[in-house]
Short mmCIF file of C-alpha atoms in Angstrom, two decimals:
data_model
loop_
_atom_site.label_atom_id
_atom_site.label_comp_id
_atom_site.label_asym_id
_atom_site.label_seq_id
_atom_site.Cartn_x
_atom_site.Cartn_y
_atom_site.Cartn_z
CA UNK A 168 0.07 -0.15 -0.26
CA UNK A 169 1.25 3.35 -0.91
CA UNK A 170 0.37 6.84 0.82
CA UNK A 171 1.11 10.30 0.37
CA UNK A 172 0.79 12.56 3.66
CA UNK A 173 3.41 14.69 3.23
CA UNK A 174 6.94 16.26 4.71
CA UNK A 175 6.16 14.69 8.39
CA UNK A 176 6.93 11.34 7.14
CA UNK A 177 9.63 11.27 4.45
CA UNK A 178 12.34 9.60 6.19
CA UNK A 179 11.70 12.51 8.75
CA UNK A 180 12.55 16.00 7.27
CA UNK A 181 15.58 14.23 4.75
CA UNK A 182 13.28 14.90 1.72
CA UNK A 183 10.92 16.80 -0.25
CA UNK A 184 6.75 15.96 -0.29
CA UNK A 185 7.57 11.87 -2.11
CA UNK A 186 5.49 8.61 -1.20
CA UNK A 187 6.09 6.65 1.05
CA UNK A 188 6.07 2.83 0.34
CA UNK A 189 4.79 1.70 4.25
CA UNK A 190 4.32 -1.91 2.93
CA UNK A 191 7.81 -2.16 2.52
CA UNK A 192 8.91 -0.21 5.23
CA UNK A 193 5.90 -2.52 7.42
CA UNK A 194 8.45 -5.45 6.29
CA UNK A 195 10.97 -3.89 7.78
CA UNK A 196 9.98 -2.85 10.86
CA UNK A 197 8.34 -7.03 11.26
CA UNK A 198 11.23 -8.87 10.28
CA UNK A 199 12.95 -7.28 14.24
CA UNK A 200 9.95 -8.65 15.33
CA UNK A 201 10.25 -11.75 14.08
CA UNK A 202 13.91 -11.94 14.99
CA UNK A 203 12.54 -10.81 18.80
CA UNK A 204 9.30 -13.08 19.07
CA UNK A 205 10.98 -16.52 17.30
CA UNK A 206 10.95 -19.59 19.72
CA UNK A 207 14.66 -19.30 19.93
CA UNK A 208 14.40 -15.99 22.19
CA UNK A 209 12.11 -18.04 24.68
CA UNK A 210 9.64 -15.40 25.76
CA UNK A 211 12.87 -13.72 26.46
CA UNK A 212 12.24 -13.72 30.38
CA UNK A 213 14.95 -11.51 32.39
CA UNK A 214 18.27 -13.10 32.59
CA UNK A 215 17.45 -15.84 30.44
CA UNK A 216 19.19 -16.70 26.97
CA UNK A 217 16.50 -15.87 25.45
CA UNK A 218 17.00 -12.47 26.79
CA UNK A 219 20.03 -11.68 26.12
CA UNK A 220 20.38 -13.31 22.57
CA UNK A 221 17.62 -10.53 21.99
CA UNK A 222 19.71 -7.97 23.55
CA UNK A 223 22.65 -8.80 21.61
CA UNK A 224 20.54 -7.64 18.42
CA UNK A 225 19.56 -4.81 19.78
CA UNK A 226 22.78 -3.50 20.12
CA UNK A 227 24.15 -4.74 16.79
CA UNK A 228 20.97 -2.61 15.11
CA UNK A 229 21.88 0.49 17.11
CA UNK A 230 25.46 0.13 15.99
CA UNK A 231 24.05 0.00 12.37
CA UNK A 232 21.73 2.76 13.23
CA UNK A 233 24.64 4.98 13.73
CA UNK A 234 23.46 5.35 17.81
CA UNK A 235 26.57 5.92 19.89
CA UNK A 236 26.65 4.32 23.32
CA UNK A 237 24.14 5.23 26.18
CA UNK A 238 26.15 3.50 28.47
CA UNK A 239 29.66 5.12 28.42
CA UNK A 240 31.15 3.39 26.79
CA UNK A 241 28.77 0.16 25.77
CA UNK A 242 24.98 0.30 25.03
CA UNK A 243 24.62 -2.24 28.03
CA UNK A 244 23.14 -1.04 30.98
CA UNK A 245 24.02 -4.16 33.93
CA UNK A 246 20.42 -4.47 36.59
CA UNK A 247 20.10 -6.91 39.80
CA UNK A 248 17.43 -8.42 40.51
CA UNK A 249 16.66 -10.86 43.16
CA UNK A 250 14.18 -13.73 41.35
CA UNK A 251 12.50 -15.73 44.01
CA UNK A 252 10.26 -18.98 42.67
CA UNK A 253 7.50 -20.16 44.40
CA UNK A 254 7.48 -23.66 45.63
CA UNK A 255 3.44 -24.15 45.51
CA UNK A 256 3.48 -27.16 46.35
CA UNK A 257 5.55 -27.09 49.17
CA UNK A 258 2.83 -24.22 50.00
CA UNK A 259 -0.82 -24.53 51.10
CA UNK A 260 -3.53 -21.41 51.76
CA UNK A 261 -6.96 -22.06 53.86
CA UNK A 262 -10.45 -20.35 55.02
CA UNK A 263 -10.49 -20.28 59.03
CA UNK A 264 -13.73 -20.81 60.05
CA UNK A 265 -15.34 -21.90 63.53
CA UNK A 266 -11.84 -22.56 64.10
CA UNK A 267 -11.72 -25.65 61.18
CA UNK A 268 -9.47 -24.64 58.17
CA UNK A 269 -11.06 -25.31 54.63
CA UNK A 270 -8.40 -25.85 52.04
CA UNK A 271 -8.41 -23.28 49.69
CA UNK A 272 -7.34 -24.92 46.17
CA UNK A 273 -4.48 -22.72 44.31
CA UNK A 274 -4.40 -22.20 40.82
CA UNK A 275 -8.37 -22.72 40.73
CA UNK A 276 -10.01 -20.58 43.18
CA UNK A 277 -6.71 -18.37 44.34
CA UNK A 278 -3.47 -16.88 43.12
CA UNK A 279 -1.41 -16.78 45.86
CA UNK A 280 1.69 -13.97 45.31
CA UNK A 281 4.89 -13.45 46.68
CA UNK A 282 8.43 -10.76 47.00
CA UNK A 283 10.28 -9.32 48.73
CA UNK A 284 8.59 -8.75 51.86
CA UNK A 285 6.61 -12.14 51.82
CA UNK A 286 6.35 -14.07 55.36
CA UNK A 287 6.06 -17.68 55.47
CA UNK A 288 3.20 -17.30 57.69
CA UNK A 289 0.03 -16.18 57.74
CA UNK A 290 -2.82 -16.31 59.26
CA UNK A 291 -5.46 -12.86 59.92
CA UNK A 292 -8.79 -11.87 59.67
CA UNK A 293 -9.75 -10.70 56.90
CA UNK A 294 -12.03 -6.65 56.17
CA UNK A 295 -13.47 -5.78 52.61
CA UNK A 296 -12.40 -2.90 51.78
CA UNK A 297 -14.08 -1.72 49.19
CA UNK A 298 -11.87 -0.32 46.84
CA UNK A 299 -9.02 -0.85 49.23
CA UNK A 300 -7.95 2.69 47.98
CA UNK A 301 -6.68 5.85 49.97
CA UNK A 302 -7.38 8.90 48.06
CA UNK A 303 -6.52 12.39 49.72
CA UNK A 304 -6.65 14.49 47.33
CA UNK A 305 -10.41 13.73 46.47
CA UNK A 306 -10.77 13.32 50.82
CA UNK A 307 -11.89 9.30 50.10
CA UNK A 308 -10.34 6.54 52.28
CA UNK A 309 -11.47 2.68 52.27
CA UNK A 310 -9.03 2.12 54.90
CA UNK A 311 -10.00 4.14 57.94
CA UNK A 312 -11.74 1.21 60.31
CA UNK A 313 -9.45 0.78 63.26
CA UNK A 314 -10.25 -3.69 62.93
CA UNK A 315 -7.99 -3.12 60.20
CA UNK A 316 -4.79 -3.29 61.96
CA UNK A 317 -3.42 -6.91 61.94
CA UNK A 318 -5.69 -8.38 59.25
CA UNK A 319 -6.05 -8.98 55.72
CA UNK A 320 -7.94 -6.08 53.18
CA UNK A 321 -10.19 -8.10 50.40
CA UNK A 322 -10.34 -5.35 47.21
CA UNK A 323 -12.33 -5.42 44.44
CA UNK A 324 -10.14 -3.45 41.18
CA UNK A 325 -12.06 0.11 40.17
CA UNK A 326 -12.54 2.73 42.28
CA UNK A 327 -15.37 5.17 42.67
CA UNK A 328 -15.79 6.93 39.44
CA UNK A 329 -16.28 10.48 40.49
CA UNK A 330 -12.57 10.43 41.11
CA UNK A 331 -10.45 11.59 38.26
CA UNK A 332 -8.43 8.71 36.46
CA UNK A 333 -5.13 9.80 36.85
CA UNK A 334 -5.74 10.30 40.50
CA UNK A 335 -7.34 6.61 40.59
CA UNK A 336 -4.12 4.99 38.42
CA UNK A 337 -2.07 6.50 40.85
CA UNK A 338 -3.47 5.49 44.33
CA UNK A 339 -3.99 2.30 42.53
CA UNK A 340 -0.26 1.38 41.78
CA UNK A 341 0.58 -1.87 43.92
CA UNK A 342 3.87 0.94 45.09
CA UNK A 343 0.69 3.75 46.55
CA UNK A 344 -2.05 1.12 47.88
CA UNK A 345 0.61 -1.09 49.11
CA UNK A 346 2.02 2.21 51.69
CA UNK A 347 -1.42 3.40 52.76
CA UNK A 348 -2.28 -0.17 53.62
CA UNK A 349 0.52 -0.51 55.95
CA UNK A 350 0.28 2.32 57.50
CA UNK A 351 -3.36 1.44 58.19
CA UNK A 352 -2.21 -1.68 59.71
CA UNK A 353 -3.44 -3.61 56.90
CA UNK A 354 -1.04 -7.58 57.05
CA UNK A 355 -1.81 -8.33 53.59
CA UNK A 356 -4.21 -8.20 51.12
CA UNK A 357 -7.11 -10.36 48.83
CA UNK A 358 -7.64 -9.07 45.11
CA UNK A 359 -11.28 -9.49 43.49
CA UNK A 360 -10.52 -8.87 39.83
CA UNK A 361 -14.05 -7.23 38.34
CA UNK A 362 -15.12 -9.66 35.01
CA UNK A 363 -16.66 -6.25 33.09
CA UNK A 364 -13.10 -5.91 33.05
CA UNK A 365 -10.59 -8.37 33.61
CA UNK A 366 -7.80 -7.86 30.31
CA UNK A 367 -7.63 -11.87 29.64
CA UNK A 368 -9.76 -15.07 31.12
CA UNK A 369 -8.83 -16.41 34.54
CA UNK A 370 -7.77 -19.08 32.42
CA UNK A 371 -5.17 -17.53 31.48
CA UNK A 372 -3.49 -16.09 35.36
CA UNK A 373 -4.05 -19.99 36.22
CA UNK A 374 -1.22 -21.13 33.86
CA UNK A 375 1.17 -17.95 34.56
CA UNK A 376 0.67 -18.11 37.59
CA UNK A 377 4.47 -19.83 38.60
CA UNK A 378 6.16 -17.51 36.50
CA UNK A 379 8.80 -16.21 38.57
CA UNK A 380 8.54 -12.65 40.83
CA UNK A 381 11.67 -10.26 40.43
CA UNK A 382 12.86 -6.83 43.11
CA UNK A 383 15.26 -4.96 42.29
CA UNK A 384 19.01 -5.88 44.39
CA UNK A 385 19.11 -1.99 45.01
CA UNK A 386 18.10 -2.10 48.36
CA UNK A 387 17.50 1.88 47.68
CA UNK A 388 15.25 0.81 45.46
CA UNK A 389 12.70 -1.20 47.00
CA UNK A 390 8.72 -0.51 47.48
CA UNK A 391 6.26 -0.74 49.96
CA UNK A 392 5.22 -4.59 49.98
CA UNK A 393 3.13 -6.42 52.04
CA UNK A 394 3.23 -9.63 54.13
CA UNK A 395 0.79 -11.68 52.11
CA UNK A 396 -0.76 -10.76 48.96
CA UNK A 397 -2.92 -13.02 47.02
CA UNK A 398 -5.79 -12.85 43.88
CA UNK A 399 -8.88 -14.22 43.92
CA UNK A 400 -10.66 -15.78 41.57
CA UNK A 401 -14.13 -14.10 41.01
CA UNK A 402 -16.04 -16.74 40.34
CA UNK A 403 -15.37 -18.21 43.72
CA UNK A 404 -15.04 -15.05 45.97
CA UNK A 405 -18.44 -16.04 47.95
CA UNK A 406 -16.21 -18.17 49.40
CA UNK A 407 -14.83 -14.71 51.14
CA UNK A 408 -18.22 -13.32 52.20
CA UNK A 409 -20.25 -16.67 53.24
CA UNK A 410 -21.82 -16.04 56.34
CA UNK A 411 -20.93 -12.57 56.30
CA UNK A 412 -25.02 -11.51 54.74
CA UNK A 413 -22.95 -9.34 51.42
CA UNK A 414 -22.42 -12.01 47.88
CA UNK A 415 -19.99 -10.99 45.29
CA UNK A 416 -22.53 -10.49 42.98
CA UNK A 417 -24.33 -7.78 45.28
CA UNK A 418 -20.37 -5.82 45.30
CA UNK A 419 -20.32 -6.17 41.52
CA UNK A 420 -23.22 -4.62 41.00
CA UNK A 421 -22.96 -1.98 43.54
CA UNK A 422 -19.64 -1.59 41.26
CA UNK A 423 -21.42 -1.21 38.04
CA UNK A 424 -23.97 1.10 38.89
CA UNK A 425 -21.54 3.63 40.84
CA UNK A 426 -22.97 3.16 44.14
CA UNK A 427 -20.49 3.02 47.08
CA UNK A 428 -19.60 0.15 47.87
CA UNK A 429 -20.10 -1.80 51.63
CA UNK A 430 -17.03 -2.26 53.73
CA UNK A 431 -17.78 -5.03 56.56
CA UNK A 432 -15.80 -7.74 58.40
CA UNK A 433 -15.56 -11.47 56.81
CA UNK A 434 -16.88 -14.19 59.24
CA UNK A 435 -13.67 -15.57 58.63
CA UNK A 436 -9.72 -15.79 58.57
CA UNK A 437 -7.22 -16.75 55.64
CA UNK A 438 -4.68 -19.04 56.93
CA UNK A 439 -1.17 -19.08 54.65
CA UNK A 440 1.75 -21.03 54.11
CA UNK A 441 4.22 -19.45 51.30
CA UNK A 442 7.13 -21.31 50.39
CA UNK A 443 9.86 -19.36 48.13
CA UNK A 444 12.96 -19.52 46.90
CA UNK A 445 15.22 -16.77 45.88
CA UNK A 446 18.46 -16.41 43.62
CA UNK A 447 20.48 -13.57 42.29
CA UNK A 448 19.74 -12.63 38.64
CA UNK A 449 21.75 -10.35 36.39
CA UNK A 450 19.75 -8.07 33.41
CA UNK A 451 20.66 -5.11 30.79
CA UNK A 452 18.69 -2.61 29.14
CA UNK A 453 20.43 -1.44 26.53
CA UNK A 454 20.86 2.95 25.76
CA UNK A 455 21.99 3.95 22.40
CA UNK A 456 22.17 8.16 21.79
CA UNK A 457 22.01 9.99 18.81
CA UNK A 458 23.68 13.38 20.80
CA UNK A 459 22.22 17.16 20.08
CA UNK A 460 23.87 19.59 17.74
CA UNK A 461 22.84 22.55 19.91
CA UNK A 462 25.70 24.20 22.57
CA UNK A 463 23.03 24.81 24.87
CA UNK A 464 20.20 22.33 24.67
CA UNK A 465 22.01 18.98 23.95
CA UNK A 466 22.94 18.58 27.49
CA UNK A 467 19.06 17.96 27.24
CA UNK A 468 17.73 14.44 26.41
CA UNK A 469 14.42 12.79 25.62
CA UNK A 470 13.74 9.16 25.59
CA UNK A 471 11.77 6.98 23.03
CA UNK A 472 11.66 3.38 25.35
CA UNK A 473 10.36 0.55 24.61
CA UNK A 474 10.96 -2.90 26.34
CA UNK A 475 12.22 -5.81 25.25
CA UNK A 476 11.63 -8.93 28.20
CA UNK A 477 8.63 -10.75 28.01
CA UNK A 478 7.04 -13.56 30.26
CA UNK A 479 9.51 -16.35 28.64
CA UNK A 480 8.39 -20.38 28.98
CA UNK A 481 5.15 -21.07 31.18
CA UNK A 482 2.33 -23.84 30.62
CA UNK A 483 1.78 -25.42 27.71
CA UNK A 484 -1.37 -23.91 25.36
CA UNK A 485 -1.92 -26.90 23.14
CA UNK A 486 2.22 -27.82 22.92
CA UNK A 487 2.82 -24.19 23.04
CA UNK A 488 4.65 -23.41 26.34
CA UNK A 489 6.58 -19.80 24.96
CA UNK A 490 5.42 -16.64 25.37
CA UNK A 491 6.71 -14.65 22.60
CA UNK A 492 5.52 -11.66 23.41
CA UNK A 493 5.35 -10.00 19.77
CA UNK A 494 3.08 -6.84 20.25
CA UNK A 495 4.13 -7.44 23.72
CA UNK A 496 6.88 -6.17 23.37
CA UNK A 497 8.91 -7.41 20.36
CA UNK A 498 6.85 -4.48 18.36
CA UNK A 499 7.83 -1.38 20.42
CA UNK A 500 11.73 -2.38 19.98
CA UNK A 501 11.19 -2.52 16.25
CA UNK A 502 9.69 0.72 16.43
CA UNK A 503 12.67 1.63 18.54
CA UNK A 504 15.24 -0.06 15.71
CA UNK A 505 13.70 1.26 12.71
CA UNK A 506 13.24 4.62 14.02
CA UNK A 507 16.78 4.60 14.77
CA UNK A 508 16.95 3.78 11.17
CA UNK A 509 15.54 6.03 9.33
CA UNK A 510 16.98 9.02 11.71
CA UNK A 511 20.34 7.64 10.02
CA UNK A 512 19.29 7.60 6.07
CA UNK A 513 17.32 11.52 6.07
CA UNK A 514 20.83 12.54 8.03
CA UNK A 515 18.81 13.78 10.83
CA UNK A 516 19.87 16.55 13.44
CA UNK A 517 18.17 17.26 16.39
CA UNK A 518 18.75 20.33 19.41
CA UNK A 519 18.28 18.32 22.27
CA UNK A 520 19.66 14.48 22.45
CA UNK A 521 17.36 11.51 22.62
CA UNK A 522 18.16 8.55 23.77
CA UNK A 523 16.71 5.00 22.75
CA UNK A 524 16.01 2.42 25.04
CA UNK A 525 15.42 -0.65 25.36
CA UNK A 526 14.44 -1.64 28.87
CA UNK A 527 14.42 -4.62 31.11
CA UNK A 528 11.84 -6.07 33.27
CA UNK A 529 9.02 -4.08 32.43
CA UNK A 530 6.86 -7.69 32.50
CA UNK A 531 8.34 -7.93 37.09
CA UNK A 532 7.29 -3.78 37.76
CA UNK A 533 8.59 -1.31 35.33
CA UNK A 534 12.30 -2.46 36.90
CA UNK A 535 14.88 -1.88 34.44
CA UNK A 536 13.06 1.46 33.75
CA UNK A 537 13.06 2.32 37.48
CA UNK A 538 16.91 1.59 37.80
CA UNK A 539 17.32 3.91 34.77
CA UNK A 540 15.74 6.29 35.97
CA UNK A 541 16.88 6.20 39.34
CA UNK A 542 20.77 5.42 37.70
CA UNK A 543 20.36 7.32 34.81
CA UNK A 544 23.79 6.34 31.74
CA UNK A 545 23.50 10.17 30.50
CA UNK A 546 25.34 12.97 32.33
CA UNK A 547 22.43 15.45 31.91
CA UNK A 548 18.58 16.01 31.70
CA UNK A 549 16.27 13.76 30.88
CA UNK A 550 12.80 16.29 29.53
CA UNK A 551 10.12 13.67 27.81
CA UNK A 552 9.78 10.11 27.48
CA UNK A 553 7.99 8.28 24.55
CA UNK A 554 7.13 5.07 25.45
CA UNK A 555 5.81 2.23 23.01
CA UNK A 556 4.01 -1.02 24.69
CA UNK A 557 2.31 -2.60 22.91
CA UNK A 558 0.54 -0.28 20.76
CA UNK A 559 -1.23 -2.38 18.53
CA UNK A 560 -1.53 -2.16 14.84
CA UNK A 561 -4.28 -4.76 14.35
CA UNK A 562 -5.52 -2.48 11.88
CA UNK A 563 -5.48 0.63 9.39
CA UNK A 564 -4.92 3.88 11.67
CA UNK A 565 -7.20 5.93 11.30
CA UNK A 566 -6.80 6.56 14.87
CA UNK A 567 -4.80 7.05 17.91
CA UNK A 568 -5.49 6.49 20.99
CA UNK A 569 -2.61 9.18 23.68
CA UNK A 570 -2.19 7.94 26.93
CA UNK A 571 -0.75 11.29 28.89
CA UNK A 572 -2.95 13.38 26.28
CA UNK A 573 -3.84 16.33 28.28
CA UNK A 574 -0.84 15.66 30.77
CA UNK A 575 1.90 18.34 29.41
CA UNK A 576 2.73 20.18 26.20
CA UNK A 577 3.72 16.76 24.33
CA UNK A 578 -0.41 16.24 24.32
CA UNK A 579 -0.23 19.36 22.11
CA UNK A 580 2.83 17.91 19.91
CA UNK A 581 1.10 14.81 19.17
CA UNK A 582 -2.34 16.39 18.04
CA UNK A 583 -0.10 19.39 15.88
CA UNK A 584 1.60 15.61 14.30
CA UNK A 585 -0.79 13.29 14.06
CA UNK A 586 -3.41 15.84 12.52
CA UNK A 587 -0.70 16.43 9.41
CA UNK A 588 -0.53 13.12 9.00
CA UNK A 589 -4.23 12.59 8.75
CA UNK A 590 -5.17 11.05 11.97
CA UNK A 591 -7.16 11.70 14.65
CA UNK A 592 -5.89 11.83 18.30
CA UNK A 593 -8.04 10.04 20.96
CA UNK A 594 -8.03 10.40 24.65
CA UNK A 595 -7.24 7.43 26.83
CA UNK A 596 -11.18 5.45 26.56
CA UNK A 597 -10.47 3.03 29.32
CA UNK A 598 -8.53 4.79 32.55
CA UNK A 599 -9.75 2.07 35.15
CA UNK A 600 -7.38 -0.54 33.13
CA UNK A 601 -4.93 1.96 34.74
CA UNK A 602 -2.43 2.49 31.04
CA UNK A 603 -0.42 4.53 32.10
CA UNK A 604 0.92 3.32 35.04
CA UNK A 605 1.02 0.15 34.04
CA UNK A 606 4.23 0.21 31.75
CA UNK A 607 8.15 2.01 31.76
CA UNK A 608 6.65 6.04 31.30
CA UNK A 609 5.47 5.70 34.63
CA UNK A 610 9.25 4.89 35.80
CA UNK A 611 10.03 8.62 34.02
CA UNK A 612 6.58 10.10 34.86
CA UNK A 613 7.22 9.91 39.14
CA UNK A 614 11.05 11.08 38.52
CA UNK A 615 8.96 14.40 36.82
CA UNK A 616 9.25 14.06 33.37
CA UNK A 617 6.68 13.93 31.18
CA UNK A 618 5.61 11.20 28.89
CA UNK A 619 2.83 9.59 26.68
CA UNK A 620 2.23 6.39 26.09
CA UNK A 621 -0.17 5.18 22.95
CA UNK A 622 -2.42 2.39 21.08
CA UNK A 623 -4.43 1.93 17.73
CA UNK A 624 -7.65 3.79 18.33
CA UNK A 625 -11.41 3.04 17.21
CA UNK A 626 -14.84 3.93 17.71
CA UNK A 627 -16.62 2.07 19.88
CA UNK A 628 -19.28 -0.58 18.68
CA UNK A 629 -17.15 -1.04 15.71
CA UNK A 630 -15.12 -3.53 14.13
CA UNK A 631 -11.97 -2.42 15.17
CA UNK A 632 -12.55 -2.66 18.25
CA UNK A 633 -14.13 -6.00 18.19
CA UNK A 634 -10.54 -6.93 16.92
CA UNK A 635 -9.35 -4.99 19.87
CA UNK A 636 -10.88 -7.07 22.55
CA UNK A 637 -10.22 -10.44 21.10
CA UNK A 638 -6.49 -9.84 20.77
CA UNK A 639 -6.57 -9.37 25.01
CA UNK A 640 -9.18 -11.74 25.41
CA UNK A 641 -7.56 -14.77 22.93
CA UNK A 642 -3.49 -13.14 23.14
CA UNK A 643 -2.55 -11.29 25.88
CA UNK A 644 0.47 -12.70 27.41
CA UNK A 645 -0.08 -15.83 25.94
CA UNK A 646 1.29 -18.30 23.89
CA UNK A 647 -0.96 -17.15 21.10
CA UNK A 648 1.32 -13.70 20.80
CA UNK A 649 3.13 -14.39 18.16
CA UNK A 650 4.56 -13.77 15.02
CA UNK A 651 2.15 -15.63 13.30
CA UNK A 652 -0.78 -13.81 14.12
CA UNK A 653 -2.31 -11.10 11.75
CA UNK A 654 -0.68 -6.83 11.60
CA UNK A 655 -0.90 -4.76 10.12
CA UNK A 656 2.29 -3.84 8.66
CA UNK A 657 1.85 -0.26 6.77
CA UNK A 658 -0.16 1.56 9.87
CA UNK A 659 3.02 0.22 11.84
CA UNK A 660 5.02 1.62 9.87
CA UNK A 661 2.99 5.18 9.69
CA UNK A 662 2.87 4.62 13.93
CA UNK A 663 6.83 4.65 13.21
CA UNK A 664 6.67 7.66 11.07
CA UNK A 665 4.01 9.59 12.99
CA UNK A 666 6.78 8.63 16.24
CA UNK A 667 9.93 9.79 14.50
CA UNK A 668 7.98 13.12 13.14
CA UNK A 669 6.76 13.31 17.56
CA UNK A 670 10.62 12.83 18.62
CA UNK A 671 11.58 15.12 15.87
CA UNK A 672 9.37 17.69 17.12
CA UNK A 673 10.00 17.32 21.16
CA UNK A 674 14.14 17.18 19.46
CA UNK A 675 14.02 20.74 18.51
CA UNK A 676 11.36 22.84 20.48
CA UNK A 677 12.63 25.52 21.75
CA UNK A 678 11.46 24.88 25.37
CA UNK A 679 11.66 21.22 26.83
CA UNK A 680 8.43 19.94 27.83
CA UNK A 681 6.07 21.09 30.15
CA UNK A 682 2.88 19.57 32.58
CA UNK A 683 0.04 21.18 32.43
CA UNK A 684 -0.89 23.29 35.26
CA UNK A 685 -3.60 21.03 36.32
CA UNK A 686 -2.35 17.41 35.51
CA UNK A 687 -2.08 15.28 38.74
CA UNK A 688 1.37 14.44 37.37
CA UNK A 689 2.81 17.84 38.33
CA UNK A 690 3.64 17.76 41.28
CA UNK A 691 6.47 14.81 41.12
CA UNK A 692 8.40 17.25 39.59
CA UNK A 693 8.84 19.14 43.02
CA UNK A 694 9.32 15.96 45.29
CA UNK A 695 12.94 15.39 43.14
#
C-alpha cells in the first residue's frame, strides 16, 4: 500500500514531499519482530539466554543505526535482580471458619502472591474494604476502620467513578496501595478482579501463576510491599463472603451502577504458608544515543523507550509453552530500531540529544526503567519520555489513542504531528484499566518527566473495537501473541513515522515539555 501523507513521513524531514512505501517499511519493522519473537528467544524472560540473545541483537541494530553507546563506553546498563520462585506444592492457603480450615485450591480458587516482603506464615482476619484505596486529594479512604490493624484487606478492582482517572490510577499502583495499607496496619491483601474489566480470562492467570517474580536487588530502590497477597477468582469469591450477609453479585452490581461499596468484616480468617526460593539474576538495559547539535540544548535528553523482556516459558497451551511477546513488546523494540534507522537515513539532526532505550524487567513491575530513571547513564537532564508498549497495529491507523494526552505539552505536540498525517487523536477511553501507570513511562513520570504512551484507536461499537478486545481475550500474556498473528504492516510503519516526527519536534522545540498546570502528575516535579 502506498500513501502520500506529506513531509512529516518522508524520511523524517530529509526530503521534499514524495511517496513512502509503507508496506515495505512495515516489512522491515516486522522482520525485527520475527527475530525477537521467534521461539529461539524463549520468550525473552529477564536473565535468560533468550533475553541476552535479543539484547545482543538490539545492540547490533543500534550500532547499524548510527547510535552512539548510551551507557558510558557501552550500550549495556547492568541491572541486578532478586528472583523469587514459588514452591507451590510446599505452599498452602485455607479459609478458617469456627476453627475449621477449609482448603483453597490454588490455581482454581485463588493465586498466591509472593515477593520481597512476603513472610512464610500468616493467619489473620479478613475485612472487605471496597476498592482498597486511600486518595487524600479526593477526601476518600477505604482504610479508616481501626479494625483493619493486623487484618488482611479484601478489595475489588476499580475505584469511584467520580474521582479522576489519573488520581485513581496513581493510588491504585501496587506501591501506593501497599503504602496506604501498611499505614492502616494491614498485613496483607486479597485482590478480586472485576469480571467486566478483566483483560484476559482467569484460565490464563491460572496458567501463568508460577512464573517467577523479581525485584531490584538495590535496597535503595525497594518499594512498599505487604507480608501477604493473593488474587481471588471472582467466580469463587463467595467463598470469602459466606456468612457475611453480602455476596460478590451484590458488590459487582454496586460497582457497575457506581454505588458506594460496602465495608464489612468477613466471618473467616486466612491461613497461608508461602514457600519461596530466591536467587540472584542479572540483566541489562540497552541504550543508544543520537547527540544533539545545539551547544546548550544537547545536555537535555528526549527518551524513546520500549521494553525488551517478556514472560519466558510457562504452562503449555495446545503444546505451545513459549510466551513469544510479539506485540508485547517486540513491536515496540522493532519501532525503536526502525525509527533510529530512519533518522540515520535522513541525516536528521536535532537540537536536543535523543536516547533510544530498550529496558528489561517491565513485566516484573517496570523495574528496568525504574533502575534507569534512578541511575541515568546520560550526563544531562531527561526532559521527556515517549514510550511504546504494545501499541497494537491490528487494523488501519485512523485513530491514535494517547495516554497522558491532556497532562503535558506533549499532548499538544502529538496532536499537531498526527493532524498533518490525517490521524485523529483520542484520549484514553478506558482509564479504569490504569494503563498510564502500568508501563515504563511511569518510571520517568515519577521523576517529574512528562511522558506519553499509545494504542491504536477505535470507535466504540466498531469492528476495530471487536478486534482490539478479542486480542486481549485471546492473545494478551498468552502463547498466541506470536509472529503468526495478523498485523497491519503498513499501519505499523505509519505509526513509526508519527512517533519519529513527534520525537524530532520535541527534540527541536525551543522549550522542554512541561506538565499542564492542572495535571495531577505535576507534583512529581517538586518532589524530585
